[in-house]
Amino acid sequence: MTEHSADQRRLREILTTKSCVMLDFDGPVCAVFTGLAASTVAARALDAIRHAGYADLAQRCETNDPLELLSLLAADGPELVEDVEAVVRSSEIEAVSSAAPTPGAVELIERCHASGRSLCIVSNNADSAVSAYLAEHGLTDPVDAIAARRPDDATYLKPDTRLLQRAAEATGTSPAACTLVGDSPSDVKAAHAFGAPAIGYANKPDKFERLTNAGADTVTEQLKPITSTL
Ligand SMILES: [Mg+2]
């Protein structure tokens, strides 16, 4: 048996018992920072920290990843989270207007919806950015719930389970009836902590190993095998 057919079998085992598919946004739905680089957004956020008079903190939190920056800030400078989150949020809204759609994402979302399952977007990106992208791409209707970052969520991003809990509550689903598709080890950790299997989406060569090592229940390099199993 080839590796590919083994993956299909594993996907079938996971998906046949699930009534709620949670989909990470950046990666499985689109590449958020295509036209506006994540490093640019992080630089804007670090500028905001400096301008607020916290140059030392900006130095300690130096990173190219705006979401990592929010998490660092939640621990190290909670009084700045609200303002910096707003900077990241407006940049993400700007970014999604030029985000590259992930091949097969529309088909996956529509097939999932047509299968009678709930489809939720579970994202560390701003909820308003996710909504804007879905509206622009005609995907508002087939998405049953968006559980994405709100201004006061910076402390509870994945791998925390808060966003998954919110999605499950919104769709009236128990963890055992959910699975999460994501492209980061933090997605795998969040799914497992929540009690749901994780389907790794390895859209870049190095991710297959990283997702496997993180304990993903199966890993696929394309969305199509997921869609054809739904
Ligand atoms: Mg992702």
Coordinates of C-alpha atoms in Angstrom, one line a residue, residues 20-148:
C20 CA -17.6 19.5 12.8
V21 CA -14.5 20.3 10.8
M22 CA -12.4 23.2 12.2
L23 CA -10.2 24.8 9.7
D24 CA -7.2 27.0 10.6
F25 CA -7.2 30.2 8.4
D26 CA -3.6 31.2 7.5
G27 CA -2.4 28.2 5.5
P28 CA -5.5 26.0 4.9
V29 CA -7.7 28.9 3.6
C30 CA -5.2 31.4 2.3
A31 CA -1.7 32.8 2.8
V32 CA -2.6 35.9 4.8
F33 CA 0.7 37.7 4.4
T34 CA 1.2 37.4 0.7
G35 CA 1.0 41.1 -0.4
L36 CA 1.8 42.5 3.1
A37 CA 4.6 40.6 4.8
A38 CA 4.2 39.3 8.4
S39 CA 7.6 41.0 9.2
T40 CA 6.2 44.4 8.1
V41 CA 3.2 43.9 10.4
A42 CA 5.5 42.9 13.3
A43 CA 7.6 46.0 12.6
R44 CA 4.6 48.2 12.8
A45 CA 3.6 46.6 16.1
L46 CA 7.1 47.0 17.5
D47 CA 7.0 50.7 16.4
A48 CA 3.8 51.1 18.3
I49 CA 5.4 49.6 21.4
R50 CA 8.4 52.0 21.1
H51 CA 6.2 55.0 20.5
A52 CA 4.3 54.2 23.7
G53 CA 7.6 54.6 25.5
Y54 CA 8.5 50.9 26.0
A55 CA 11.7 50.6 23.9
D56 CA 13.2 47.9 26.2
L57 CA 10.1 45.8 25.9
A58 CA 10.2 46.2 22.1
Q59 CA 13.7 44.9 22.2
R60 CA 12.8 41.9 24.3
C61 CA 9.9 41.1 22.1
E62 CA 11.7 41.5 18.8
T63 CA 10.3 39.0 16.3
N64 CA 9.1 38.8 12.6
D65 CA 5.8 37.1 13.7
P66 CA 3.1 39.5 14.8
L67 CA 1.1 36.8 16.5
E68 CA 4.1 35.6 18.4
L69 CA 4.6 39.2 19.4
L70 CA 1.1 39.4 20.8
S71 CA 1.6 36.3 22.8
L72 CA 4.9 37.6 24.2
L73 CA 3.3 40.9 25.0
A74 CA 0.4 39.2 26.8
A75 CA 3.0 37.8 29.2
D76 CA 5.5 40.7 29.3
G77 CA 3.5 43.9 28.7
P78 CA -0.2 43.2 29.2
E79 CA -1.0 46.9 29.5
L80 CA 0.0 47.4 25.8
V81 CA -1.9 44.4 24.4
E82 CA -5.0 46.3 23.5
D83 CA -3.3 49.0 21.5
V84 CA -0.8 46.7 19.8
E85 CA -3.6 44.1 18.9
A86 CA -5.4 47.0 17.2
V87 CA -2.3 47.7 15.1
V88 CA -2.0 44.0 14.1
R89 CA -5.7 43.7 13.5
S90 CA -5.8 46.7 11.0
S91 CA -2.7 45.3 9.3
E92 CA -4.3 41.9 9.0
I93 CA -7.5 43.4 7.5
E94 CA -5.2 45.2 5.0
A95 CA -3.3 41.9 4.3
V96 CA -6.3 39.7 3.5
S97 CA -7.2 41.9 0.6
S98 CA -4.1 40.6 -1.2
A99 CA -3.9 37.2 0.4
A100 CA -3.4 34.3 -1.9
P101 CA -6.2 31.7 -1.8
T102 CA -5.0 28.2 -0.9
P103 CA -5.6 25.8 -3.8
G104 CA -8.6 23.6 -3.1
A105 CA -9.8 25.6 0.0
V106 CA -13.1 26.8 -1.6
E107 CA -13.9 23.2 -2.7
L108 CA -13.1 21.9 0.8
I109 CA -15.3 24.5 2.5
E110 CA -18.2 24.0 0.1
R111 CA -18.0 20.1 0.2
C112 CA -17.8 20.1 4.0
H113 CA -20.9 22.3 4.2
A114 CA -22.8 20.2 1.6
S115 CA -21.9 17.0 3.6
G116 CA -24.0 18.3 6.5
R117 CA -21.0 18.9 8.7
S118 CA -20.3 22.1 10.5
L119 CA -17.4 24.1 9.1
C120 CA -15.7 26.5 11.5
I121 CA -12.7 28.7 11.0
V122 CA -10.5 28.6 14.1
S123 CA -7.8 31.2 13.7
N124 CA -5.2 33.3 15.7
N125 CA -5.8 36.0 13.1
A126 CA -8.2 38.8 13.8
D127 CA -11.9 37.8 13.5
S128 CA -12.6 40.9 11.4
A129 CA -9.8 40.0 9.0
V130 CA -11.2 36.4 8.6
S131 CA -14.7 37.8 8.1
A132 CA -13.5 40.3 5.5
Y133 CA -11.7 37.5 3.5
L134 CA -14.6 35.2 3.6
A135 CA -17.0 37.9 2.4
E136 CA -14.7 39.0 -0.4
H137 CA -14.4 35.4 -1.6
G138 CA -18.1 34.5 -1.3
L139 CA -17.5 32.0 1.6
T140 CA -19.7 33.6 4.3
D141 CA -22.6 31.2 3.8
P142 CA -20.8 27.8 3.9
V143 CA -18.9 28.7 7.0
D144 CA -21.0 28.0 10.1
A145 CA -18.8 29.8 12.7
I146 CA -15.7 31.9 13.0
A147 CA -13.7 31.5 16.2
A148 CA -10.9 33.9 15.7

